[in-house]
mmCIF file of C-alpha atoms in Angstrom:
data_model
loop_
_atom_site.group_PDB
_atom_site.id
_atom_site.type_symbol
_atom_site.label_atom_id
_atom_site.label_comp_id
_atom_site.label_asym_id
_atom_site.label_seq_id
_atom_site.Cartn_x
_atom_site.Cartn_y
_atom_site.Cartn_z
ATOM 1 C CA MET A 7 238.732 221.504 19.908
ATOM 2 C CA LYS A 8 239.604 220.248 16.441
ATOM 3 C CA LEU A 9 241.103 216.780 16.061
ATOM 4 C CA ARG A 10 244.230 218.300 14.524
ATOM 5 C CA ALA A 11 244.799 220.388 17.677
ATOM 6 C CA VAL A 12 244.122 217.417 19.960
ATOM 7 C CA ILE A 13 246.722 215.324 18.132
ATOM 8 C CA SER A 14 249.230 218.175 18.358
ATOM 9 C CA LYS A 15 248.788 218.298 22.146
ATOM 10 C CA ILE A 16 249.126 214.515 22.479
ATOM 11 C CA GLU A 17 252.362 214.626 20.512
ATOM 12 C CA GLU A 18 253.743 217.281 22.847
ATOM 13 C CA GLU A 19 253.853 214.486 25.435
ATOM 14 C CA ILE A 20 254.506 211.410 23.256
ATOM 15 C CA SER A 21 256.300 212.088 20.005
ATOM 16 C CA ILE A 22 254.968 209.837 17.269
ATOM 17 C CA ARG A 23 258.256 210.369 15.432
ATOM 18 C CA GLN A 24 260.090 208.155 17.943
ATOM 19 C CA ALA A 25 258.110 205.070 16.831
ATOM 20 C CA GLU A 26 259.867 202.176 15.113
ATOM 21 C CA ASP A 27 260.064 202.327 11.312
ATOM 22 C CA PHE A 28 257.971 199.170 10.824
ATOM 23 C CA ASP A 29 255.076 200.523 12.858
ATOM 24 C CA ASN A 30 251.828 202.162 11.742
ATOM 25 C CA VAL A 31 251.149 204.912 14.253
ATOM 26 C CA GLY A 32 249.323 208.226 14.291
ATOM 27 C CA LEU A 33 245.905 209.031 12.839
ATOM 28 C CA LEU A 34 244.609 205.840 11.208
ATOM 29 C CA CYS A 35 241.187 207.168 10.230
ATOM 30 C CA GLY A 36 239.283 210.389 10.812
ATOM 31 C CA VAL A 37 239.020 213.964 9.570
ATOM 32 C CA PRO A 38 241.623 216.291 11.170
ATOM 33 C CA ASP A 39 239.318 219.349 11.021
ATOM 34 C CA ARG A 40 236.415 217.666 12.833
ATOM 35 C CA ASP A 41 235.571 218.726 16.418
ATOM 36 C CA VAL A 42 236.372 216.226 19.192
ATOM 37 C CA SER A 43 233.531 215.545 21.610
ATOM 38 C CA GLY A 44 235.293 212.984 23.806
ATOM 39 C CA ILE A 45 238.230 210.584 23.903
ATOM 40 C CA LEU A 46 238.139 206.872 24.669
ATOM 41 C CA VAL A 47 241.486 205.302 25.615
ATOM 42 C CA CYS A 48 241.963 201.603 24.946
ATOM 43 C CA HIS A 49 244.475 198.864 24.262
ATOM 44 C CA ASP A 50 243.007 197.587 20.992
ATOM 45 C CA ALA A 51 240.437 199.457 18.883
ATOM 46 C CA LEU A 52 238.261 196.419 18.190
ATOM 47 C CA GLU A 53 234.615 196.528 17.109
ATOM 48 C CA ASN A 54 233.332 196.209 20.678
ATOM 49 C CA VAL A 55 235.489 199.209 21.651
ATOM 50 C CA VAL A 56 234.053 201.251 18.774
ATOM 51 C CA ASP A 57 230.573 200.336 20.092
ATOM 52 C CA GLU A 58 231.661 201.563 23.516
ATOM 53 C CA ALA A 59 232.872 204.849 22.005
ATOM 54 C CA ILE A 60 229.497 205.354 20.327
ATOM 55 C CA GLU A 61 227.692 204.693 23.619
ATOM 56 C CA ARG A 62 229.925 207.122 25.526
ATOM 57 C CA ASN A 63 229.717 209.845 22.839
ATOM 58 C CA CYS A 64 233.462 209.701 22.192
ATOM 59 C CA ASN A 65 234.455 210.418 18.599
ATOM 60 C CA LEU A 66 238.193 209.832 19.090
ATOM 61 C CA ILE A 67 239.707 206.517 20.118
ATOM 62 C CA VAL A 68 243.317 206.665 21.291
ATOM 63 C CA CYS A 69 244.591 203.095 21.170
ATOM 64 C CA PHE A 70 247.899 201.465 21.947
ATOM 65 C CA HIS A 71 247.984 198.788 19.217
ATOM 66 C CA PRO A 72 247.205 200.051 15.691
ATOM 67 C CA ILE A 73 244.074 198.310 14.389
ATOM 68 C CA ILE A 74 245.431 198.890 10.866
ATOM 69 C CA PHE A 75 248.917 197.426 10.789
ATOM 70 C CA SER A 76 249.430 196.085 7.281
ATOM 71 C CA GLY A 77 247.796 197.545 4.176
ATOM 72 C CA LEU A 78 244.049 197.345 3.614
ATOM 73 C CA LYS A 79 243.065 196.597 0.016
ATOM 74 C CA SER A 80 239.327 196.705 0.654
ATOM 75 C CA LEU A 81 236.782 197.560 3.354
ATOM 76 C CA THR A 82 233.984 195.011 3.181
ATOM 77 C CA GLY A 83 233.784 193.861 6.806
ATOM 78 C CA LYS A 84 235.211 190.413 6.074
ATOM 79 C CA ASN A 85 237.491 190.354 9.141
ATOM 80 C CA TYR A 86 237.806 191.916 12.584
ATOM 81 C CA VAL A 87 240.042 194.748 11.347
ATOM 82 C CA GLU A 88 237.723 195.808 8.534
ATOM 83 C CA ARG A 89 234.635 195.574 10.756
ATOM 84 C CA ALA A 90 236.167 197.870 13.383
ATOM 85 C CA VAL A 91 237.428 200.413 10.841
ATOM 86 C CA LEU A 92 234.143 200.422 8.878
ATOM 87 C CA LYS A 93 232.103 201.008 12.022
ATOM 88 C CA ALA A 94 234.426 203.834 13.095
ATOM 89 C CA ILE A 95 234.162 205.541 9.703
ATOM 90 C CA GLU A 96 230.390 205.107 9.493
ATOM 91 C CA ASN A 97 230.007 206.709 12.934
ATOM 92 C CA LYS A 98 232.558 209.495 12.307
ATOM 93 C CA ILE A 99 234.923 208.185 14.965
ATOM 94 C CA ALA A 100 238.655 208.846 14.539
ATOM 95 C CA ILE A 101 241.266 206.271 15.572
ATOM 96 C CA TYR A 102 244.743 207.333 16.665
ATOM 97 C CA ALA A 103 247.418 204.717 17.522
ATOM 98 C CA ILE A 104 250.488 205.271 19.663
ATOM 99 C CA HIS A 105 252.200 201.829 19.927
ATOM 100 C CA THR A 106 256.023 201.868 19.631
ATOM 101 C CA ALA A 107 256.151 205.637 20.110
ATOM 102 C CA PHE A 108 255.083 204.849 23.694
ATOM 103 C CA ASP A 109 257.336 201.760 23.823
ATOM 104 C CA ASN A 110 260.321 204.019 23.089
ATOM 105 C CA ASP A 111 259.259 206.796 25.458
ATOM 106 C CA PHE A 112 261.239 207.003 28.707
ATOM 107 C CA PHE A 113 258.005 207.334 30.712
ATOM 108 C CA GLY A 114 256.081 204.915 28.504
ATOM 109 C CA VAL A 115 255.203 201.214 28.557
ATOM 110 C CA ASN A 116 258.368 199.913 30.176
ATOM 111 C CA HIS A 117 258.507 202.663 32.777
ATOM 112 C CA GLY A 118 255.013 201.527 33.791
ATOM 113 C CA ILE A 119 256.208 197.931 34.211
ATOM 114 C CA CYS A 120 259.251 198.998 36.228
ATOM 115 C CA SER A 121 257.094 201.214 38.445
ATOM 116 C CA GLN A 122 254.726 198.307 39.121
ATOM 117 C CA LEU A 123 257.725 196.245 40.245
ATOM 118 C CA GLY A 124 259.081 199.120 42.334
ATOM 119 C CA LEU A 125 262.412 199.185 40.491
ATOM 120 C CA LYS A 126 264.934 201.915 41.237
ATOM 121 C CA ASN A 127 267.648 203.515 39.069
ATOM 122 C CA MET A 128 265.724 202.862 35.848
ATOM 123 C CA LYS A 129 267.600 203.052 32.538
ATOM 124 C CA ILE A 130 266.774 202.321 28.901
ATOM 125 C CA LEU A 131 267.650 198.736 27.969
ATOM 126 C CA GLN A 132 268.196 199.276 24.223
ATOM 127 C CA PRO A 133 268.983 202.967 23.618
ATOM 128 C CA LYS A 134 267.997 204.272 20.196
ATOM 129 C CA GLU A 135 270.799 204.414 17.631
ATOM 130 C CA ASN A 136 271.186 206.834 14.692
ATOM 131 C CA ASN A 137 268.851 209.176 16.536
ATOM 132 C CA LEU A 138 270.989 212.196 17.432
ATOM 133 C CA LYS A 139 272.401 215.019 15.310
ATOM 134 C CA GLN A 140 274.487 218.106 15.989
ATOM 135 C CA LEU A 141 274.020 221.502 14.396
ATOM 136 C CA THR A 142 276.819 224.087 14.385
ATOM 137 C CA VAL A 143 276.033 227.627 13.238
ATOM 138 C CA PHE A 144 278.090 230.831 13.054
ATOM 139 C CA VAL A 145 276.266 233.933 14.327
ATOM 140 C CA PRO A 146 277.184 237.611 14.852
ATOM 141 C CA LYS A 147 277.828 237.925 18.570
ATOM 142 C CA GLU A 148 274.981 240.394 19.138
ATOM 143 C CA TYR A 149 272.486 237.885 17.642
ATOM 144 C CA SER A 150 273.801 234.841 19.492
ATOM 145 C CA GLU A 151 271.126 234.710 22.195
ATOM 146 C CA LYS A 152 268.295 235.324 19.725
ATOM 147 C CA VAL A 153 269.372 232.419 17.515
ATOM 148 C CA LYS A 154 269.870 230.118 20.517
ATOM 149 C CA GLU A 155 266.406 230.934 21.869
ATOM 150 C CA ALA A 156 264.859 230.207 18.467
ATOM 151 C CA MET A 157 266.585 226.823 18.235
ATOM 152 C CA PHE A 158 265.689 225.923 21.828
ATOM 153 C CA SER A 159 262.026 226.773 21.161
ATOM 154 C CA ALA A 160 262.091 224.432 18.150
ATOM 155 C CA GLY A 161 263.401 221.517 20.242
ATOM 156 C CA ALA A 162 267.187 221.783 20.012
ATOM 157 C CA GLY A 163 269.410 221.294 23.042
ATOM 158 C CA SER A 164 267.203 218.792 24.911
ATOM 159 C CA ILE A 165 269.380 216.039 26.385
ATOM 160 C CA GLY A 166 267.638 213.648 28.763
ATOM 161 C CA PHE A 167 266.305 215.626 31.727
ATOM 162 C CA TYR A 168 268.045 218.844 30.645
ATOM 163 C CA ASP A 169 267.057 221.353 28.011
ATOM 164 C CA GLU A 170 268.473 224.562 26.490
ATOM 165 C CA CYS A 171 271.883 222.815 26.248
ATOM 166 C CA SER A 172 274.434 224.400 23.899
ATOM 167 C CA PHE A 173 278.106 225.197 23.576
ATOM 168 C CA THR A 174 279.425 228.530 22.287
ATOM 169 C CA VAL A 175 282.912 229.518 21.125
ATOM 170 C CA ASN A 176 283.758 233.076 20.132
ATOM 171 C CA GLY A 177 285.992 233.789 17.154
ATOM 172 C CA ASN A 178 286.651 235.913 14.103
ATOM 173 C CA GLY A 179 284.887 235.135 10.833
ATOM 174 C CA THR A 180 285.673 236.478 7.369
ATOM 175 C CA PHE A 181 283.531 236.921 4.262
ATOM 176 C CA ARG A 182 283.534 238.947 1.074
ATOM 177 C CA PRO A 183 280.194 239.960 -0.451
ATOM 178 C CA VAL A 184 280.286 239.680 -4.264
ATOM 179 C CA GLU A 185 277.979 240.970 -6.970
ATOM 180 C CA GLY A 186 274.353 239.988 -6.367
ATOM 181 C CA SER A 187 274.695 239.877 -2.574
ATOM 182 C CA ASN A 188 272.735 241.925 -0.062
ATOM 183 C CA PRO A 189 274.988 241.716 3.005
ATOM 184 C CA PHE A 190 273.852 242.276 6.587
ATOM 185 C CA SER A 191 277.092 244.222 7.092
ATOM 186 C CA GLY A 192 280.042 245.233 4.919
ATOM 187 C CA GLN A 193 280.428 246.247 1.291
ATOM 188 C CA GLN A 194 280.627 244.292 -1.924
ATOM 189 C CA ASN A 195 284.073 243.113 -3.064
ATOM 190 C CA ILE A 196 285.690 243.975 0.279
ATOM 191 C CA ARG A 197 286.677 241.207 2.677
ATOM 192 C CA GLU A 198 285.078 241.760 6.049
ATOM 193 C CA ASN A 199 285.972 240.528 9.526
ATOM 194 C CA ALA A 200 283.162 239.753 11.959
ATOM 195 C CA ASP A 201 283.066 238.996 15.681
ATOM 196 C CA GLU A 202 281.027 235.739 15.620
ATOM 197 C CA ASP A 203 279.924 232.970 17.963
ATOM 198 C CA MET A 204 280.031 229.331 16.892
ATOM 199 C CA ILE A 205 276.962 227.735 18.538
ATOM 200 C CA SER A 206 276.584 223.940 18.755
ATOM 201 C CA VAL A 207 273.379 222.135 19.764
ATOM 202 C CA ILE A 208 272.341 218.470 19.801
ATOM 203 C CA PHE A 209 268.858 217.314 18.771
ATOM 204 C CA GLU A 210 266.825 214.256 17.788
ATOM 205 C CA GLY A 211 267.003 213.820 14.029
ATOM 206 C CA PHE A 212 263.273 214.115 13.383
ATOM 207 C CA LYS A 213 263.356 217.717 14.678
ATOM 208 C CA GLN A 214 265.872 218.854 12.063
ATOM 209 C CA GLY A 215 263.457 220.654 9.734
ATOM 210 C CA GLN A 216 261.808 222.756 12.435
ATOM 211 C CA ILE A 217 265.131 223.623 14.107
ATOM 212 C CA VAL A 218 266.841 224.699 10.885
ATOM 213 C CA SER A 219 263.795 226.768 9.913
ATOM 214 C CA ALA A 220 263.756 228.523 13.307
ATOM 215 C CA MET A 221 267.507 229.124 13.145
ATOM 216 C CA ARG A 222 267.319 230.662 9.661
ATOM 217 C CA THR A 223 264.393 232.890 10.639
ATOM 218 C CA ALA A 224 266.253 234.303 13.660
ATOM 219 C CA HIS A 225 269.612 234.634 11.895
ATOM 220 C CA PRO A 226 270.428 238.047 10.340
ATOM 221 C CA TYR A 227 272.689 236.794 7.536
ATOM 222 C CA GLU A 228 271.556 236.357 3.950
ATOM 223 C CA GLU A 229 273.670 233.173 3.724
ATOM 224 C CA VAL A 230 273.740 231.236 6.985
ATOM 225 C CA ALA A 231 276.950 229.248 7.543
ATOM 226 C CA HIS A 232 276.022 226.041 9.375
ATOM 227 C CA GLN A 233 276.790 222.328 9.435
ATOM 228 C CA ILE A 234 274.732 219.318 10.509
ATOM 229 C CA TYR A 235 276.382 216.072 11.626
ATOM 230 C CA SER A 236 274.908 212.652 12.365
ATOM 231 C CA LEU A 237 276.237 211.378 15.704
ATOM 232 C CA ASP A 238 277.236 207.839 16.646
ATOM 233 C CA ASN A 239 276.120 208.541 20.229
ATOM 234 C CA LYS A 240 273.169 206.449 21.378
ATOM 235 C CA ASN A 241 270.195 208.292 22.828
ATOM 236 C CA HIS A 242 270.081 206.855 26.345
ATOM 237 C CA HIS A 243 266.717 208.436 27.113
ATOM 238 C CA VAL A 244 264.762 206.919 24.203
ATOM 239 C CA GLY A 245 264.560 203.241 23.270
ATOM 240 C CA LEU A 246 263.032 199.839 23.874
ATOM 241 C CA GLY A 247 262.950 198.172 27.275
ATOM 242 C CA MET A 248 264.208 199.288 30.662
ATOM 243 C CA TYR A 249 266.094 197.832 33.577
ATOM 244 C CA GLY A 250 266.470 198.710 37.233
ATOM 245 C CA GLU A 251 267.022 197.283 40.709
ATOM 246 C CA LEU A 252 264.627 195.845 43.240
ATOM 247 C CA GLU A 253 264.652 197.435 46.692
ATOM 248 C CA GLU A 254 265.844 194.098 48.111
ATOM 249 C CA GLU A 255 267.107 191.004 46.343
ATOM 250 C CA MET A 256 264.901 187.893 46.218
ATOM 251 C CA ASP A 257 265.408 184.253 45.418
ATOM 252 C CA GLU A 258 263.976 183.116 42.098
ATOM 253 C CA LYS A 259 260.764 181.502 43.325
ATOM 254 C CA ASP A 260 259.930 184.428 45.591
ATOM 255 C CA PHE A 261 260.529 186.756 42.654
ATOM 256 C CA LEU A 262 258.088 184.809 40.458
ATOM 257 C CA ARG A 263 255.479 184.898 43.231
ATOM 258 C CA PHE A 264 256.059 188.650 43.545
ATOM 259 C CA VAL A 265 255.561 189.148 39.780
ATOM 260 C CA LYS A 266 252.398 187.022 39.784
ATOM 261 C CA GLU A 267 250.947 189.156 42.568
ATOM 262 C CA LYS A 268 251.928 192.516 41.024
ATOM 263 C CA PHE A 269 250.611 191.628 37.565
ATOM 264 C CA GLY A 270 247.616 189.530 38.640
ATOM 265 C CA LEU A 271 248.875 186.479 36.740
ATOM 266 C CA GLU A 272 247.670 182.901 36.827
ATOM 267 C CA VAL A 273 250.813 181.520 35.216
ATOM 268 C CA ILE A 274 254.361 182.523 34.224
ATOM 269 C CA LYS A 275 256.511 180.641 31.718
ATOM 270 C CA HIS A 276 260.183 180.817 32.687
ATOM 271 C CA SER A 277 263.624 179.398 31.968
ATOM 272 C CA ALA A 278 265.436 177.019 34.288
ATOM 273 C CA PHE A 279 266.334 178.244 37.762
ATOM 274 C CA ASN A 280 269.990 179.207 38.232
ATOM 275 C CA ASN A 281 269.959 179.386 42.047
ATOM 276 C CA LYS A 282 270.818 183.092 41.828
ATOM 277 C CA LYS A 283 269.420 186.017 43.752
ATOM 278 C CA ILE A 284 267.307 188.468 41.749
ATOM 279 C CA LYS A 285 268.247 192.133 42.117
ATOM 280 C CA ARG A 286 268.583 193.734 38.669
ATOM 281 C CA VAL A 287 265.539 193.229 36.436
ATOM 282 C CA GLY A 288 265.108 193.964 32.724
ATOM 283 C CA VAL A 289 261.693 194.429 31.108
ATOM 284 C CA LEU A 290 260.294 194.847 27.608
ATOM 285 C CA GLY A 291 256.539 195.079 27.107
ATOM 286 C CA GLY A 292 254.957 193.049 24.315
ATOM 287 C CA SER A 293 257.055 190.722 22.149
ATOM 288 C CA GLY A 294 260.483 191.053 23.703
ATOM 289 C CA ALA A 295 262.795 188.281 22.531
ATOM 290 C CA SER A 296 264.928 190.970 20.859
ATOM 291 C CA GLY A 297 265.906 192.339 24.273
ATOM 292 C CA ILE A 298 267.239 189.142 25.849
ATOM 293 C CA ARG A 299 270.882 189.632 24.857
ATOM 294 C CA ALA A 300 270.746 193.302 25.851
ATOM 295 C CA ALA A 301 269.443 192.286 29.300
ATOM 296 C CA VAL A 302 272.274 189.768 29.666
ATOM 297 C CA SER A 303 274.825 192.418 28.669
ATOM 298 C CA LYS A 304 273.402 194.744 31.348
ATOM 299 C CA LYS A 305 273.910 191.923 33.880
ATOM 300 C CA CYS A 306 270.213 191.575 34.645
ATOM 301 C CA ASP A 307 269.309 188.727 36.969
ATOM 302 C CA ALA A 308 265.808 188.402 35.491
ATOM 303 C CA TYR A 309 264.035 189.553 32.343
ATOM 304 C CA LEU A 310 260.264 190.048 31.937
ATOM 305 C CA THR A 311 258.540 190.123 28.561
ATOM 306 C CA GLY A 312 256.015 188.240 26.385
ATOM 307 C CA ASP A 313 255.640 186.077 23.264
ATOM 308 C CA LEU A 314 258.812 184.030 23.656
ATOM 309 C CA LYS A 315 259.470 180.997 21.473
ATOM 310 C CA TYR A 316 261.025 177.693 22.524
ATOM 311 C CA HIS A 317 264.578 178.571 21.477
ATOM 312 C CA ASP A 318 264.437 182.038 23.047
ATOM 313 C CA TYR A 319 264.752 180.468 26.486
ATOM 314 C CA PHE A 320 268.278 179.265 25.646
ATOM 315 C CA LEU A 321 269.553 182.770 24.812
ATOM 316 C CA ALA A 322 270.336 183.742 28.398
ATOM 317 C CA GLU A 323 272.972 180.959 28.597
ATOM 318 C CA SER A 324 271.991 180.238 32.224
ATOM 319 C CA LYS A 325 273.049 183.753 33.240
ATOM 320 C CA MET A 326 269.559 185.148 33.787
ATOM 321 C CA LEU A 327 266.026 184.036 34.606
ATOM 322 C CA ILE A 328 263.760 184.626 31.575
ATOM 323 C CA CYS A 329 260.068 185.178 32.321
ATOM 324 C CA ASP A 330 257.278 185.198 29.721
ATOM 325 C CA ILE A 331 254.343 186.836 31.480
ATOM 326 C CA GLY A 332 252.234 187.254 28.322
ATOM 327 C CA HIS A 333 251.986 189.979 25.672
ATOM 328 C CA TYR A 334 248.849 191.712 26.950
ATOM 329 C CA GLU A 335 249.790 191.128 30.573
ATOM 330 C CA SER A 336 253.093 192.953 30.139
ATOM 331 C CA GLU A 337 251.282 195.936 28.585
ATOM 332 C CA GLN A 338 248.224 195.928 30.842
ATOM 333 C CA PHE A 339 249.047 199.272 32.488
ATOM 334 C CA VAL A 340 249.239 201.222 29.209
ATOM 335 C CA SER A 341 245.582 202.274 29.102
ATOM 336 C CA GLN A 342 245.813 203.751 32.598
ATOM 337 C CA GLN A 343 249.056 205.542 31.719
ATOM 338 C CA LEU A 344 247.507 207.077 28.590
ATOM 339 C CA PHE A 345 244.338 207.960 30.492
ATOM 340 C CA GLU A 346 246.361 209.871 33.090
ATOM 341 C CA ILE A 347 248.448 211.680 30.451
ATOM 342 C CA LEU A 348 245.415 212.762 28.429
ATOM 343 C CA SER A 349 243.413 213.749 31.524
ATOM 344 C CA GLN A 350 246.173 216.209 32.428
ATOM 345 C CA LYS A 351 246.330 217.599 28.871
ATOM 346 C CA PHE A 352 242.599 218.092 28.273
ATOM 347 C CA SER A 353 240.012 219.526 30.626
ATOM 348 C CA THR A 354 237.375 220.734 28.150
ATOM 349 C CA PHE A 355 235.955 217.323 27.229
ATOM 350 C CA ALA A 356 235.631 213.846 28.707
ATOM 351 C CA ILE A 357 238.485 211.330 28.752
ATOM 352 C CA SER A 358 237.259 207.765 29.303
ATOM 353 C CA LYS A 359 239.103 204.478 29.723
ATOM 354 C CA SER A 360 237.646 201.483 27.929
ATOM 355 C CA ILE A 361 236.242 198.672 30.053
ATOM 356 C CA GLU A 362 236.000 196.247 27.130
ATOM 357 C CA LYS A 363 238.131 193.082 27.163
ATOM 358 C CA THR A 364 240.432 192.896 24.143
ATOM 359 C CA ASN A 365 243.056 190.349 25.219
ATOM 360 C CA PRO A 366 242.611 187.455 22.750
ATOM 361 C CA VAL A 367 244.584 184.978 24.907
ATOM 362 C CA ASN A 368 242.796 182.914 27.551
ATOM 363 C CA TYR A 369 244.139 180.393 30.048
ATOM 364 C CA PHE A 370 242.569 177.173 31.300
ATOM 365 C CA ILE A 371 243.936 176.577 34.797
#
């Protein structure tokens, strides 16, 4: 299978277009028309991981963190990024990064953390804003189903765990073909009345081009009357962080012991105890100070993340227990998640999970 086709199948499951704007995701190096012999899944595509890919005959590395994050002005092997990228290029190994596309995915990084904790009633902590649009199109009644099917196939009408969602109102439309027109029905210079359906669908903004193209192709009119609106609605099924409830509430120290056991931790940094029971828990994998206020607003009793600074621990205002379990530690289940997703998608070549250590942080206990 060509690399281009492999990437297309991956993005059927995890849309790269839902990544944060600052991120550098997708194909970082590699030739899209080259055949894929095997895939190695890892957390960080470091030089030792590229060596592992060579040894395992994998010419595609699917990594969580992008090895190329800021711009490269040269490739001379002077640092760990350049050495990894150079070795990948020299050995014809492609690198594809997924990062915040998987952070924002409902079943991504934070779903994995919540599942490890056994949380129930999981919801997105920070739903994505400016993400949804609505398309309204006017269609001759006899073509209504055809146009709807075309838009559904292109990704319109998917709302959370429902798809093929639309709303249709029947009415009477008027038009008058003038000189130069080639009308589907009616005659030039005569006003016509048409029995039409007004179809409305909601979609994620990045799908707009493909949906409009599909709609126009299926529509019989020479000039298609349609409108597209940006919605203020948040997308509650895409976004950073999650929160949910423990099966049974715990006191704070028991909760920390529980987290240490579930995540295999030696140490947890945390804010002061509030003598509160822990039931609702918020999580955000990686660097998650940005989610503290959102977790407080959702009335979380505890919040798990990584990379917190001194002043971040004050942000909960004694309303919530803040726990810094470490950046890598909070994302440690990602490789297994990606391995399982790709193993289900591809059966014609090997999917391997890296065994190389890439966590740069060590603890002296």
